[in-house]
Amino acid sequence: MTETKPSLGECLRALRLDRNWTLTQVSQMSGLAISTLSKVENNQMSLTYDKLLQLAQGLKVDISELFTPRKSAGPALPVRGARAVNRLGEGRVVDTANYTYVFLSTEMSRKEMIPMIGTVSQRDIRIFGELIRHPGQEFAYVLEGEIELHTDVYEPLRLKAGESIYFESMMGHAYLSIGPEPARILCICTCELQAITAKTAEPEPAGEALVPVV
């Protein structure tokens, strides 16, 4: 694709300015630290899926609004018949310390599922950081390579290409790559809209990296 899409930081800043919110207000609503939000807006930090979901739910917006530029209000989409087609090479790429996410169908709002392709690069659970957890359920299908799924409930589970797992995603979890090359997975998360308990601003969460957002 030759089209240049706004980064996560640009979309967040545009949303914040459109709503006349300060960074402090966004921090209070989402529970993310002001310094984290500032780094995201300046494309110095990316957010893992659970933090993206926390941000979207704290701001009471669809997660798709974190990936799309602000537009003037247009005609409402019909209740039935909405669709989003993903061509080869399309998707919104978000890099983190442990994964590279390619979020799919980001132009469709009010989705009940969040589909993404994940490239798993981390191989050491001691370096991974805090386990990821978020409301809803998660399905992961291994496309390439082999992964090891760590949770705070079960023993580590290895899955190779062609194998899959479905689990409750409030259970802390982490995917590790097993083998010489990073593994690739298709991951589909349900998007439950219940609010995450409001928290005061906190230090930088573990597991987020100072990496550019593509």
Short mmCIF file of N, CA and C in Angstrom, two decimals, residues 5-12 15 46-47 49 52-53 56 62-70 91-94 101-107 111 114 213-214:
data_model
loop_
_atom_site.label_atom_id
_atom_site.label_comp_id
_atom_site.label_asym_id
_atom_site.label_seq_id
_atom_site.Cartn_x
_atom_site.Cartn_y
_atom_site.Cartn_z
N LYS A 5 -1.02 6.10 6.47
CA LYS A 5 -2.10 6.23 7.44
C LYS A 5 -1.59 6.94 8.69
N PRO A 6 -2.46 7.72 9.33
CA PRO A 6 -2.05 8.37 10.58
C PRO A 6 -1.64 7.34 11.61
N SER A 7 -0.65 7.67 12.42
CA SER A 7 -0.18 6.77 13.45
C SER A 7 -1.18 6.75 14.62
N LEU A 8 -0.98 5.79 15.51
CA LEU A 8 -1.79 5.72 16.72
C LEU A 8 -1.70 7.03 17.48
N GLY A 9 -0.48 7.58 17.60
CA GLY A 9 -0.31 8.84 18.33
C GLY A 9 -1.06 9.99 17.70
N GLU A 10 -1.01 10.08 16.37
CA GLU A 10 -1.73 11.15 15.67
C GLU A 10 -3.23 11.02 15.86
N CYS A 11 -3.73 9.79 15.80
CA CYS A 11 -5.17 9.58 15.97
C CYS A 11 -5.61 9.90 17.40
N LEU A 12 -4.79 9.51 18.37
CA LEU A 12 -5.13 9.80 19.77
C LEU A 12 -5.13 11.30 20.02
N LEU A 15 -8.21 12.85 18.43
CA LEU A 15 -9.41 12.54 19.22
C LEU A 15 -9.45 13.39 20.47
N SER A 46 4.47 2.54 22.08
CA SER A 46 3.30 1.85 21.58
C SER A 46 2.61 1.16 22.75
N LEU A 47 1.37 0.73 22.55
CA LEU A 47 0.59 0.10 23.61
C LEU A 47 0.21 -1.31 23.23
N TYR A 49 -2.25 -4.67 23.39
CA TYR A 49 -3.69 -4.72 23.13
C TYR A 49 -4.50 -4.41 24.39
N LEU A 52 -4.51 -0.74 24.90
CA LEU A 52 -5.35 -0.08 23.89
C LEU A 52 -6.82 -0.21 24.26
N LEU A 53 -7.21 -1.41 24.69
CA LEU A 53 -8.60 -1.63 25.08
C LEU A 53 -8.95 -0.82 26.32
N ALA A 56 -9.44 2.78 25.15
CA ALA A 56 -10.70 2.97 24.42
C ALA A 56 -11.88 2.93 25.37
N ASP A 62 -15.05 3.54 20.53
CA ASP A 62 -14.74 2.26 19.91
C ASP A 62 -13.24 2.19 19.66
N ILE A 63 -12.66 1.01 19.82
CA ILE A 63 -11.21 0.88 19.65
C ILE A 63 -10.77 1.28 18.26
N SER A 64 -11.68 1.19 17.28
CA SER A 64 -11.34 1.58 15.91
C SER A 64 -11.00 3.07 15.82
N GLU A 65 -11.55 3.90 16.75
CA GLU A 65 -11.27 5.34 16.72
C GLU A 65 -9.83 5.65 17.09
N LEU A 66 -9.12 4.69 17.66
CA LEU A 66 -7.71 4.90 17.98
C LEU A 66 -6.82 4.67 16.76
N PHE A 67 -7.42 4.21 15.66
CA PHE A 67 -6.64 3.90 14.46
C PHE A 67 -7.10 4.70 13.25
N THR A 68 -8.15 5.50 13.40
CA THR A 68 -8.68 6.22 12.25
C THR A 68 -8.68 7.71 12.54
N PRO A 69 -8.41 8.54 11.52
CA PRO A 69 -8.42 9.99 11.73
C PRO A 69 -9.83 10.49 11.97
N ARG A 70 -9.94 11.63 12.62
CA ARG A 70 -11.23 12.23 12.89
C ARG A 70 -11.87 12.68 11.59
N GLY A 91 -3.80 -3.31 6.91
CA GLY A 91 -3.91 -3.46 8.35
C GLY A 91 -3.13 -2.36 9.05
N ARG A 92 -3.44 -2.14 10.32
CA ARG A 92 -2.74 -1.12 11.10
C ARG A 92 -1.71 -1.82 11.98
N VAL A 93 -0.45 -1.49 11.79
CA VAL A 93 0.65 -2.16 12.47
C VAL A 93 1.00 -1.41 13.76
N VAL A 94 1.10 -2.15 14.85
CA VAL A 94 1.51 -1.59 16.13
C VAL A 94 2.61 -2.48 16.70
N TYR A 101 1.64 -6.30 16.26
CA TYR A 101 0.24 -6.54 15.92
C TYR A 101 -0.09 -5.93 14.56
N VAL A 102 -0.84 -6.63 13.75
CA VAL A 102 -1.47 -6.04 12.57
C VAL A 102 -2.97 -6.11 12.82
N PHE A 103 -3.56 -4.97 13.19
CA PHE A 103 -5.00 -4.91 13.46
C PHE A 103 -5.75 -4.86 12.13
N LEU A 104 -6.77 -5.70 11.99
CA LEU A 104 -7.53 -5.80 10.75
C LEU A 104 -8.91 -5.18 10.91
N SER A 105 -9.49 -4.76 9.79
CA SER A 105 -10.86 -4.21 9.76
C SER A 105 -11.02 -3.05 10.71
N THR A 106 -10.00 -2.20 10.81
CA THR A 106 -10.07 -1.09 11.78
C THR A 106 -11.06 -0.01 11.36
N GLU A 107 -11.46 0.00 10.09
CA GLU A 107 -12.41 1.02 9.65
C GLU A 107 -13.83 0.74 10.10
N LYS A 111 -17.38 -3.18 16.44
CA LYS A 111 -17.14 -4.60 16.21
C LYS A 111 -17.32 -5.37 17.51
N ILE A 114 -12.22 -8.35 17.71
CA ILE A 114 -11.05 -7.61 17.26
C ILE A 114 -10.09 -8.62 16.63
N VAL A 213 5.72 3.64 16.49
CA VAL A 213 4.47 3.07 15.99
C VAL A 213 4.47 3.18 14.49
N VAL A 214 4.21 2.08 13.79
CA VAL A 214 4.23 2.09 12.34
C VAL A 214 2.93 2.68 11.84
#
